[in-house]
Coordinates of N, CA and C in Angstrom, one line a residue:
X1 N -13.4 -21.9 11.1 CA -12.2 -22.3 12.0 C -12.2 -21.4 13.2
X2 N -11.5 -22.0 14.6 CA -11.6 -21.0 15.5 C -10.0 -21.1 16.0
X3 N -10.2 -20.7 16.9 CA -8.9 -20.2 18.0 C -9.1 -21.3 19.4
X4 N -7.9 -21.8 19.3 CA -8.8 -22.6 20.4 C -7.4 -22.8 21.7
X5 N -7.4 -22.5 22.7 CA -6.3 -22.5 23.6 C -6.6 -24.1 24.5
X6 N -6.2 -24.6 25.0 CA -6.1 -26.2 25.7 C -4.7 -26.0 26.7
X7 N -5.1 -25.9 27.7 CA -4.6 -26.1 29.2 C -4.7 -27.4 29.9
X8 N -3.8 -27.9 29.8 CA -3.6 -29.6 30.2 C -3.5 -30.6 29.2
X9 N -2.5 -31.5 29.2 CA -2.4 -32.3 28.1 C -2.5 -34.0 28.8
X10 N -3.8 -33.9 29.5 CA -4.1 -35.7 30.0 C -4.5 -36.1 28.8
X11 N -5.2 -37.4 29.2 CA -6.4 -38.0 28.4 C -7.4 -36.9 27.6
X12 N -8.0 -36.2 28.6 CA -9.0 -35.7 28.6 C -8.4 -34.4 27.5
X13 N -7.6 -33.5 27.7 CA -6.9 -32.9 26.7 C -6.2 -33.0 25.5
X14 N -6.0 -34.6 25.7 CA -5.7 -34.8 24.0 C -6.8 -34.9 23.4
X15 N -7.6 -35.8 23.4 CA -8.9 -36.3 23.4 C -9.4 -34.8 22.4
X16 N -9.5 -33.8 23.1 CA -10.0 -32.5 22.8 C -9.5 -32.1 21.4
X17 N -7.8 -32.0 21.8 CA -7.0 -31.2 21.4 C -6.8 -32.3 19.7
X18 N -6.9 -33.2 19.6 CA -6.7 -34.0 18.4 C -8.2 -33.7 17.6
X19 N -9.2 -33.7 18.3 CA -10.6 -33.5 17.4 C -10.8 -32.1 17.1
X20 N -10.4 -31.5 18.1 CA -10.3 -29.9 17.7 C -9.1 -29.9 16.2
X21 N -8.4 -30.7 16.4 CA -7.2 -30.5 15.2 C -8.2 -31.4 13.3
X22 N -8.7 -32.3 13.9 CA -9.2 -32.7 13.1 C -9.9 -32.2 12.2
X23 N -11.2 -30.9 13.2 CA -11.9 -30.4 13.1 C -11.9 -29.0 11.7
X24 N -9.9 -28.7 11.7 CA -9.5 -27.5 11.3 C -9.2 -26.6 12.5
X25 N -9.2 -26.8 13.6 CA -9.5 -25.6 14.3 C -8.0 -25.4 14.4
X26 N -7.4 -23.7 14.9 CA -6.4 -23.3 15.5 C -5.9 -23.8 16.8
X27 N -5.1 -24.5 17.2 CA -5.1 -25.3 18.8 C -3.9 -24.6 19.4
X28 N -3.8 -24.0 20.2 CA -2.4 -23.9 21.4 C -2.9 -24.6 22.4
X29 N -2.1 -25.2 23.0 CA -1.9 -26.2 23.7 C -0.9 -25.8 25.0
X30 N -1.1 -25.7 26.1 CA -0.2 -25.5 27.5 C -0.2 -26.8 28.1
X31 N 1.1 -26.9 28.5 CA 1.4 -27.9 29.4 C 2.5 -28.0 30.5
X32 N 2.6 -28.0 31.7 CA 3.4 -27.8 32.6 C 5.0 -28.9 32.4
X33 N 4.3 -30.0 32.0 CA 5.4 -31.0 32.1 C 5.9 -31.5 30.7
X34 N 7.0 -31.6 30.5 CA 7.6 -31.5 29.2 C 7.4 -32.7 28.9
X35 N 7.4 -34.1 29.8 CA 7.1 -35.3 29.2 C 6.0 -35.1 28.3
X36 N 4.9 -34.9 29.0 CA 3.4 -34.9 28.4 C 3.5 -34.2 27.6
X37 N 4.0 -33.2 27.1 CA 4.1 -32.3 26.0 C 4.6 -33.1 25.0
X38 N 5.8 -33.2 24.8 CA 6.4 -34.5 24.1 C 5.5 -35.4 23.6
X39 N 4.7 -36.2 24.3 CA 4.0 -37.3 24.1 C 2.7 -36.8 23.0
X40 N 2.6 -35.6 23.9 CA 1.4 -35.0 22.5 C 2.1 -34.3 21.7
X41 N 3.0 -34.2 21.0 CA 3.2 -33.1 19.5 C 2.5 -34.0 18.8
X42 N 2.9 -35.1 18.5 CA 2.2 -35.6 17.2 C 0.7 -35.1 17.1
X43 N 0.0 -34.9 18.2 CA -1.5 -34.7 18.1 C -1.7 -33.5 17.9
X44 N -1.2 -32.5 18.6 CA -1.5 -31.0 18.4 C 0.3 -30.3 18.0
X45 N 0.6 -30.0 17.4 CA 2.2 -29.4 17.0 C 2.2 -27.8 17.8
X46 N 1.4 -27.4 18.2 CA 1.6 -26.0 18.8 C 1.3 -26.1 20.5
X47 N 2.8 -26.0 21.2 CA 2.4 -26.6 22.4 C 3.5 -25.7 23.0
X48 N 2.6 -24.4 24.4 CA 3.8 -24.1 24.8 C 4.2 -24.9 26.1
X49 N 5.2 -24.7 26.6 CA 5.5 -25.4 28.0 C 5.2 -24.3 29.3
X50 N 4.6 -24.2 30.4 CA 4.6 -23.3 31.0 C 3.2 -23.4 32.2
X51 N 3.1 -22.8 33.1 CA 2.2 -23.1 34.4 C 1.2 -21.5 33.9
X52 N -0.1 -22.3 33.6 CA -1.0 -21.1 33.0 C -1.4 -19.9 34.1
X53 N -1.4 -20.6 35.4 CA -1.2 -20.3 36.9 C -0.5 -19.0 37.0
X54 N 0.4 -18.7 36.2 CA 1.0 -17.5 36.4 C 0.6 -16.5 35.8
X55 N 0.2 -15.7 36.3 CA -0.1 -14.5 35.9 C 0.5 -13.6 34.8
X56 N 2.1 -13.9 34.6 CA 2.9 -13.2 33.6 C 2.7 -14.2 32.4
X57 N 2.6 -15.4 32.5 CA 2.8 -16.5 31.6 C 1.3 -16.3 31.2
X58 N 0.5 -16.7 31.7 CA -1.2 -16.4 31.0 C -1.0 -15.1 30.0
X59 N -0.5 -13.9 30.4 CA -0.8 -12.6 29.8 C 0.2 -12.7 28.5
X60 N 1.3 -13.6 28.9 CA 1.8 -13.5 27.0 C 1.3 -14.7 26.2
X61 N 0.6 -15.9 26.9 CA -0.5 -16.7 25.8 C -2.0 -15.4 25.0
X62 N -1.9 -14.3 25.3 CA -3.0 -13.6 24.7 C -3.9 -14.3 24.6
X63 N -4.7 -14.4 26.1 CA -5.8 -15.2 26.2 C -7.5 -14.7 25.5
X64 N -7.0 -13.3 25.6 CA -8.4 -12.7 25.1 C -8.8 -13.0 23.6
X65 N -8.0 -13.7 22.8 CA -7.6 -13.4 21.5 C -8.4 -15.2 21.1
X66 N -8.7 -15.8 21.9 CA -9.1 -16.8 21.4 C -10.3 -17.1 21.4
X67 N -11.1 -18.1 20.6 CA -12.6 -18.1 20.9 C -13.1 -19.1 21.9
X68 N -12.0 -19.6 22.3 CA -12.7 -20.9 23.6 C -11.5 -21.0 23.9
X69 N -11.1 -21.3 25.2 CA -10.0 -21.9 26.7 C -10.9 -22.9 27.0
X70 N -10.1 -24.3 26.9 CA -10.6 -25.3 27.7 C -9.4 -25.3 28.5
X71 N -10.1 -25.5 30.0 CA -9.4 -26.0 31.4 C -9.4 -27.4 31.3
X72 N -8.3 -28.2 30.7 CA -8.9 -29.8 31.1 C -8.1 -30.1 32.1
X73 N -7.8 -29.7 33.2 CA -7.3 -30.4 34.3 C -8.3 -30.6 35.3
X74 N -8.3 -32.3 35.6 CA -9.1 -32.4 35.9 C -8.9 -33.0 37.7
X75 N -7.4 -33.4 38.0 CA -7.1 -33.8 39.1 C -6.5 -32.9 40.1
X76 N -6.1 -31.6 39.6 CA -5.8 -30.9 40.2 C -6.7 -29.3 40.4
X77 N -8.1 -29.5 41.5 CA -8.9 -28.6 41.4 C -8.6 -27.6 41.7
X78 N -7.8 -27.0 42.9 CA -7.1 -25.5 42.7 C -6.1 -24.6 41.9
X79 N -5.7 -25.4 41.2 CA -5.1 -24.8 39.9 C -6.4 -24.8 38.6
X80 N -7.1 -25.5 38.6 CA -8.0 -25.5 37.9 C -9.1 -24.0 37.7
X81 N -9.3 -23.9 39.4 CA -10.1 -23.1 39.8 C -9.2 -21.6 39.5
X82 N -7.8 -21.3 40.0 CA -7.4 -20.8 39.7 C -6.9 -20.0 38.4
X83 N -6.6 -20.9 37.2 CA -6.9 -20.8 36.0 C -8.1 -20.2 35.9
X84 N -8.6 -20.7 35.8 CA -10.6 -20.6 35.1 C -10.8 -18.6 35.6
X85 N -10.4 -18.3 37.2 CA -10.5 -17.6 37.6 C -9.3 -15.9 36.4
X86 N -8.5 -16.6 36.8 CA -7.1 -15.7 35.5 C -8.0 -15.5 34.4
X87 N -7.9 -16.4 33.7 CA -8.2 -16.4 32.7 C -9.5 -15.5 32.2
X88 N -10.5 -15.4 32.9 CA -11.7 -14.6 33.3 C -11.5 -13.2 33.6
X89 N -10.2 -13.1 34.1 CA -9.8 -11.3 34.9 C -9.1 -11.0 33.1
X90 N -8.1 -12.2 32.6 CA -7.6 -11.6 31.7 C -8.5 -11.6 29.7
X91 N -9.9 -11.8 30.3 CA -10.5 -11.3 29.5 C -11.1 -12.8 28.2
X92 N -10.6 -13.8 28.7 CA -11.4 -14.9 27.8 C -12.7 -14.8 27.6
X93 N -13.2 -14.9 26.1 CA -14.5 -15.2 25.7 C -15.3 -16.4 26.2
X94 N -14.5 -17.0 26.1 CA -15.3 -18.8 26.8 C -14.7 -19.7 27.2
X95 N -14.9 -20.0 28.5 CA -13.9 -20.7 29.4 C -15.1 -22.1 29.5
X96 N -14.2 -23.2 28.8 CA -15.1 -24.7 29.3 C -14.0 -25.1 30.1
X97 N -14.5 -26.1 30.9 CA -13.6 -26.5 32.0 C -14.2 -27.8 32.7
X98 N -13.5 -28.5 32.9 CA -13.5 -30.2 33.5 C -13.4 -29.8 34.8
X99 N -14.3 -30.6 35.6 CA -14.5 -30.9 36.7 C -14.5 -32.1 36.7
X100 N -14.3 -33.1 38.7 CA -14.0 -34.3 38.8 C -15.5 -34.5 40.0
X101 N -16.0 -33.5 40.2 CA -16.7 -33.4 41.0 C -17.7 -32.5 41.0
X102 N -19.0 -32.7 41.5 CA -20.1 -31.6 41.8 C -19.9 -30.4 42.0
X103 N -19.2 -30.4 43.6 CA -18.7 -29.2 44.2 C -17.8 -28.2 43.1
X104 N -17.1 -29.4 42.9 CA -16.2 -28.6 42.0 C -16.4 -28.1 40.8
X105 N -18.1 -28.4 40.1 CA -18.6 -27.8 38.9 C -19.4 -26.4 39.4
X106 N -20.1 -26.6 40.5 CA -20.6 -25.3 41.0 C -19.5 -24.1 40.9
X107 N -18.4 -24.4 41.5 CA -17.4 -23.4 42.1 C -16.9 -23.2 40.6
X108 N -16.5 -23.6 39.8 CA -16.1 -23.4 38.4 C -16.9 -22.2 37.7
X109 N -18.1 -22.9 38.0 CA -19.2 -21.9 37.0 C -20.0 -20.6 37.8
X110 N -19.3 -20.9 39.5 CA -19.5 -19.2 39.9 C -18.2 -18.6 39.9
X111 N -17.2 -18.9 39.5 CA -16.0 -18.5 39.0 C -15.1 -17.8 38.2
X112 N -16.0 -17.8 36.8 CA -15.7 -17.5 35.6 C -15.8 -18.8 34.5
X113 N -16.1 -19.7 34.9 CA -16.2 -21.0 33.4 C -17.7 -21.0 33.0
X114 N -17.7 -20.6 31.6 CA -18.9 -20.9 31.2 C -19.6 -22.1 31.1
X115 N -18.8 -23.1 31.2 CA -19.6 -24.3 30.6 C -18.8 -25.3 31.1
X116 N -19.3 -26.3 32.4 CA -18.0 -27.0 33.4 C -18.4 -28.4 32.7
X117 N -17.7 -29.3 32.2 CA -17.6 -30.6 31.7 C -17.3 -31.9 32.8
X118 N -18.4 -32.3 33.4 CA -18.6 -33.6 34.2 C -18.3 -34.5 33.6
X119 N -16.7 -35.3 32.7 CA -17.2 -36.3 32.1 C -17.5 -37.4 32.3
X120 N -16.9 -38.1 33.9 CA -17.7 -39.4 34.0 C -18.9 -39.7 34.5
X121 N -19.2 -38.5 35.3 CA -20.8 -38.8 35.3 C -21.4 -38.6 34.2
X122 N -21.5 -37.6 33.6 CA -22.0 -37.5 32.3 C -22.2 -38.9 31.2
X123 N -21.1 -39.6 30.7 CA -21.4 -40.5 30.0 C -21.9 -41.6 31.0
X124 N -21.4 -41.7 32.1 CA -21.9 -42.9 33.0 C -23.8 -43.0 33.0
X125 N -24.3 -41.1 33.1 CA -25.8 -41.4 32.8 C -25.9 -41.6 31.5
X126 N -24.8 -41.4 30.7 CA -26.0 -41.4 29.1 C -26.3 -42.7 28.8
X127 N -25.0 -44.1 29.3 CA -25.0 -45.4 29.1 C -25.6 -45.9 29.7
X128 N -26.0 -45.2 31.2 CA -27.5 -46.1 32.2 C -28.6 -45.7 31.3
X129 N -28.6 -44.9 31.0 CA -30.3 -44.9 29.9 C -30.1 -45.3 28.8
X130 N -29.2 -45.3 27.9 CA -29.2 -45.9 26.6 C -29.4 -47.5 26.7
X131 N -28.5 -48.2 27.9 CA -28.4 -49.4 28.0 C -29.7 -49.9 29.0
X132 N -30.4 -49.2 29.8 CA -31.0 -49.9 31.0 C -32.5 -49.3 30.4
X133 N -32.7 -48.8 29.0 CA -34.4 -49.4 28.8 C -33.9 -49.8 27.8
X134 N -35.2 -51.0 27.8 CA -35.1 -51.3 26.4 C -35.4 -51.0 24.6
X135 N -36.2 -50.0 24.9 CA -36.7 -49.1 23.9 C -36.2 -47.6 23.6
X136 N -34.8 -47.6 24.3 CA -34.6 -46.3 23.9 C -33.1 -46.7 23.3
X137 N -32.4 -46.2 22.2 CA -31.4 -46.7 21.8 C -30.2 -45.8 21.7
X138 N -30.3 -44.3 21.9 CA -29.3 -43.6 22.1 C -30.1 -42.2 22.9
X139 N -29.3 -41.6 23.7 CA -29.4 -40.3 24.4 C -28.3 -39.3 24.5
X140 N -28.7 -38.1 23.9 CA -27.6 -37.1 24.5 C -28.7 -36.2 25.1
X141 N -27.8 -35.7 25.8 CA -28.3 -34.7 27.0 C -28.0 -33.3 26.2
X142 N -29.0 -32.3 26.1 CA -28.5 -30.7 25.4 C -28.5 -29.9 27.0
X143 N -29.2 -29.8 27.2 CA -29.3 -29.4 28.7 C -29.7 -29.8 29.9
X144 N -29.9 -29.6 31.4 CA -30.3 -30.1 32.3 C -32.0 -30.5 32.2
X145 N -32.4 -29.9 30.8 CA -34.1 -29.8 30.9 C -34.7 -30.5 29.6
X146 N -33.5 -30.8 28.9 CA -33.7 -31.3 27.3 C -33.1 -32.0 26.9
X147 N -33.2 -32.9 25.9 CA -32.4 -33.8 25.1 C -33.2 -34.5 24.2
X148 N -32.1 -35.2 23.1 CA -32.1 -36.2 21.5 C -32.1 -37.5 22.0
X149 N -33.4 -37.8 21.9 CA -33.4 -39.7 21.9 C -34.0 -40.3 20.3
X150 N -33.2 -41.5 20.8 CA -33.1 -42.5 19.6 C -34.0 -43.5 20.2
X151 N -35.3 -43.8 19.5 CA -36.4 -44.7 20.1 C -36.8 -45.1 19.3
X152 N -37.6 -46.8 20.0 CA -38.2 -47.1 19.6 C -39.8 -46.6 19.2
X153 N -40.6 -47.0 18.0 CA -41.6 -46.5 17.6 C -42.9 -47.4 18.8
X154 N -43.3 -46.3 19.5 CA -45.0 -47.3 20.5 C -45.3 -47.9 19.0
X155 N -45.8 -49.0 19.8 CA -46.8 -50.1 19.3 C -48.1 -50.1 19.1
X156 N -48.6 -48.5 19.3 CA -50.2 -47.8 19.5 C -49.7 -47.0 18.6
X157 N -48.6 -46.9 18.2 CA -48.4 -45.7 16.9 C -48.2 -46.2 15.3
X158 N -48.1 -47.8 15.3 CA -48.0 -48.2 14.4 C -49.2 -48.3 13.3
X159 N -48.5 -47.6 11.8 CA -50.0 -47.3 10.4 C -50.7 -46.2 11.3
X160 N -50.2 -45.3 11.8 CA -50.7 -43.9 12.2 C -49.6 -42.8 11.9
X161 N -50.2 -42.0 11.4 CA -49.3 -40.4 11.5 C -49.1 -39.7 12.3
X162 N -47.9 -39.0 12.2 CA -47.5 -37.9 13.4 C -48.6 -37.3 13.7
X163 N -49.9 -36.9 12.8 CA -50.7 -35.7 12.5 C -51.7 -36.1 13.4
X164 N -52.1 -38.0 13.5 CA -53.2 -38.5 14.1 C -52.7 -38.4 15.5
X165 N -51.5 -38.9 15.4 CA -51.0 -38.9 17.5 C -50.6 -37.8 17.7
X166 N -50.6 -36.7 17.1 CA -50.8 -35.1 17.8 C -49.5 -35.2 18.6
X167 N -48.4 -35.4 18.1 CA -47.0 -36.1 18.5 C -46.9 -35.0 19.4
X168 N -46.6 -33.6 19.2 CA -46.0 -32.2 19.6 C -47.0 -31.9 21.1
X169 N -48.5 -31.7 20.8 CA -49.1 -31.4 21.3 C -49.6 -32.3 22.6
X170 N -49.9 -33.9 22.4 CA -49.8 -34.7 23.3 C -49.0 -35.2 24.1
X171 N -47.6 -35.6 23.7 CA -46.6 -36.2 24.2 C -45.0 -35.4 24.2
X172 N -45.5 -33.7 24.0 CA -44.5 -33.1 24.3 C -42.9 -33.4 23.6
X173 N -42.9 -33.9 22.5 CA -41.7 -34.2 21.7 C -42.0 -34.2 20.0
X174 N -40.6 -33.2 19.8 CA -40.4 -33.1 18.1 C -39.6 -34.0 17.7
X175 N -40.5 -34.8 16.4 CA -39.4 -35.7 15.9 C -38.4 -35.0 14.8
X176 N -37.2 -35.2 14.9 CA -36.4 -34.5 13.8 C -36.1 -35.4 12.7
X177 N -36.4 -36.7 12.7 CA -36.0 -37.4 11.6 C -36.3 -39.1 12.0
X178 N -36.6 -39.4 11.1 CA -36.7 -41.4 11.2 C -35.7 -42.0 10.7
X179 N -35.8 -43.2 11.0 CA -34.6 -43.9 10.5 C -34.9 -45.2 10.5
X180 N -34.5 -45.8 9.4 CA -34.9 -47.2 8.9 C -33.4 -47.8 8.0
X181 N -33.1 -48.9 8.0 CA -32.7 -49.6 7.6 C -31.1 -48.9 7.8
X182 N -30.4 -47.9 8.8 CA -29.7 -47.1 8.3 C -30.1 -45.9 7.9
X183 N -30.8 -45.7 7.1 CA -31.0 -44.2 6.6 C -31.7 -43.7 7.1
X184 N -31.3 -42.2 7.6 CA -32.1 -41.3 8.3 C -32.6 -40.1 7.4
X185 N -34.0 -40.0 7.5 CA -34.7 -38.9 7.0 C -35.3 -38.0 7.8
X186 N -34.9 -36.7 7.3 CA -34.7 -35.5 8.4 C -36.3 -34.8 8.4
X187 N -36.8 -34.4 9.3 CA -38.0 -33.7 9.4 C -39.6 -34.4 8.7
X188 N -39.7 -35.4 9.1 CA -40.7 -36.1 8.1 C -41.6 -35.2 8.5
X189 N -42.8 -35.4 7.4 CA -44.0 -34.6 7.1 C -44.8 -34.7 8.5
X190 N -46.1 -34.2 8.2 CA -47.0 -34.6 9.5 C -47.9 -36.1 8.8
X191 N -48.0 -36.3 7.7 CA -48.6 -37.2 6.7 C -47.8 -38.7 7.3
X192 N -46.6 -38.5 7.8 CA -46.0 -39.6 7.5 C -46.3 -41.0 8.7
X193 N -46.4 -42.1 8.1 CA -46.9 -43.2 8.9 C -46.1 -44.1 9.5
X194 N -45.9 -44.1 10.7 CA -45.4 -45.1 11.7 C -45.4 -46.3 11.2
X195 N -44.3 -47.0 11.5 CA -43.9 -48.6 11.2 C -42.7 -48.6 12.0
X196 N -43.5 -50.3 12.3 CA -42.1 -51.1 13.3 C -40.9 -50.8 13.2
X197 N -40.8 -51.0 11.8 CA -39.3 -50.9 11.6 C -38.6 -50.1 11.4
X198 N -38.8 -48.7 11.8 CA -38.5 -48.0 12.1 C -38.0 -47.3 13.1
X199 N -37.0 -46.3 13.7 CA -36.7 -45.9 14.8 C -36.9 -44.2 14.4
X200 N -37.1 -43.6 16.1 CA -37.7 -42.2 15.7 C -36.2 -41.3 16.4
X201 N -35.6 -40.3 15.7 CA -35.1 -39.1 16.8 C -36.0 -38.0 17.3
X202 N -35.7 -38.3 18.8 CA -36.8 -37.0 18.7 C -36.0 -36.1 19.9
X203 N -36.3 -35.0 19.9 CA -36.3 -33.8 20.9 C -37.1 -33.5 21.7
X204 N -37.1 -33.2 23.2 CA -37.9 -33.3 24.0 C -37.6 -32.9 25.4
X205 N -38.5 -32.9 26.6 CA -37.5 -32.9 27.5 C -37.5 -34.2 28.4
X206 N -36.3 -34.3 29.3 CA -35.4 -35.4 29.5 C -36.0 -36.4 29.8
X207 N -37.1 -36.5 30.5 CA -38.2 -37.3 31.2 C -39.3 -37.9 29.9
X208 N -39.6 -37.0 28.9 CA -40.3 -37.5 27.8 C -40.5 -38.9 27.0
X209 N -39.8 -39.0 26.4 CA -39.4 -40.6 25.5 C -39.5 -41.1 26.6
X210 N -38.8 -41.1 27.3 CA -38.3 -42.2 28.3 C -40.0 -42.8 29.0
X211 N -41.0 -41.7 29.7 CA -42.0 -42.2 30.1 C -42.8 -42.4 28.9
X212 N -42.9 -42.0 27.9 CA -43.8 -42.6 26.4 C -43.6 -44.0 26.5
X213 N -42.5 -44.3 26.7 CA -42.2 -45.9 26.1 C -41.9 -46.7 27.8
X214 N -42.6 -46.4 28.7 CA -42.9 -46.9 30.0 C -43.9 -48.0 29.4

């Protein structure tokens, strides 16, 4: 279980603040406007009222004391920035923080936010690639240089082993698991033999799968 502080109570901060609760985690919750606070007890029950922006008000949430601050405001970027910035002088371990904009992820993350959350571009690419090839069937992104695809198996791979197509060494991707019918099996052997009906996860970097199955 962790400690988890949530600044802003939109969309995007309940969203958080409900999975975080799901999760078991510890949630405090800030919110400026009493409506929206209101609106979310049911989802998170620990909610104080108050503008994080302030310098006296930040220092009695004991910010240091938690294991992640998420900044979800995402419409208002100088308060945003300003937070992320506080909260950094007053000693937070991990500042994630929503951005609505590019500019505005750079400036976050030379700021003090460890880790700035793009969310509509973010899923907007993961659904142009999941949806716009045909052979790839899910993508998440781990970093700007890596990610988990859900693919289809080449048709030059089919009644061959990982071990024969030199999967690692030729095509630069680990498979972590296959999956057939629904069931996924985690780390197949190097022995094991490709079929259609099958679908592969593999790890790689971002450009990989995607050109394999060009």
């Amino acid at each position: 279980m962790k400690s988890i502080l949530i600044v802003g109570l939109g969309r995007f901060g309940r969203h958080m603040a409900r999975k975080l609760e799901e999760q078991g985690n510890s949630v405090l919750a800030v919110e400026r406007s009493e409506e929206r606070a209101d609106n979310a007890i049911n989802i998170v029950p620990n909610i104080q009222i108050g503008d994080a922006a302030n310098e006296v008000f930040a220092q009695s949430l004991g910010v240091s004391n938690f294991d992640l601050c998420v900044i979800a405001i995402g419409d208002d970027f100088q308060t945003s920035l300003e937070i992320t910035v506080l909260f950094k002088d007053l000693g937070a371990k991990f500042i994630l923080a929503r951005a609505s904009r590019d500019v505005h992820r750079k400036l976050l993350l030379r700021n003090g936010a460890d880790h700035v959350v793009y969310a509509e571009r973010e899923m907007a690419e993961r659904l142009a690639i999941k949806y716009g090839s045909k052979n790839l069937f899910d993508y998440i992104e781990l970093t700007p240089e890596a990610a988990i695809y859900e693919m289809k198996v080449p048709e030059s791979w089919y009644g061959k082993t990982i071990l024969e197509k030199s999967v690692r060494t030729r095509y630069h991707i680990s498979i972590l698991a296959t999956k057939k019918n629904g069931t996924i099996s985690p780390l197949p052997q190097p022995e094991h033999v490709f079929s259609p009906e099958e679908t592969l996860i593999v790890f790689g970097g971002k450009d990989a799968a995607r050109d394999l199955l060009k």
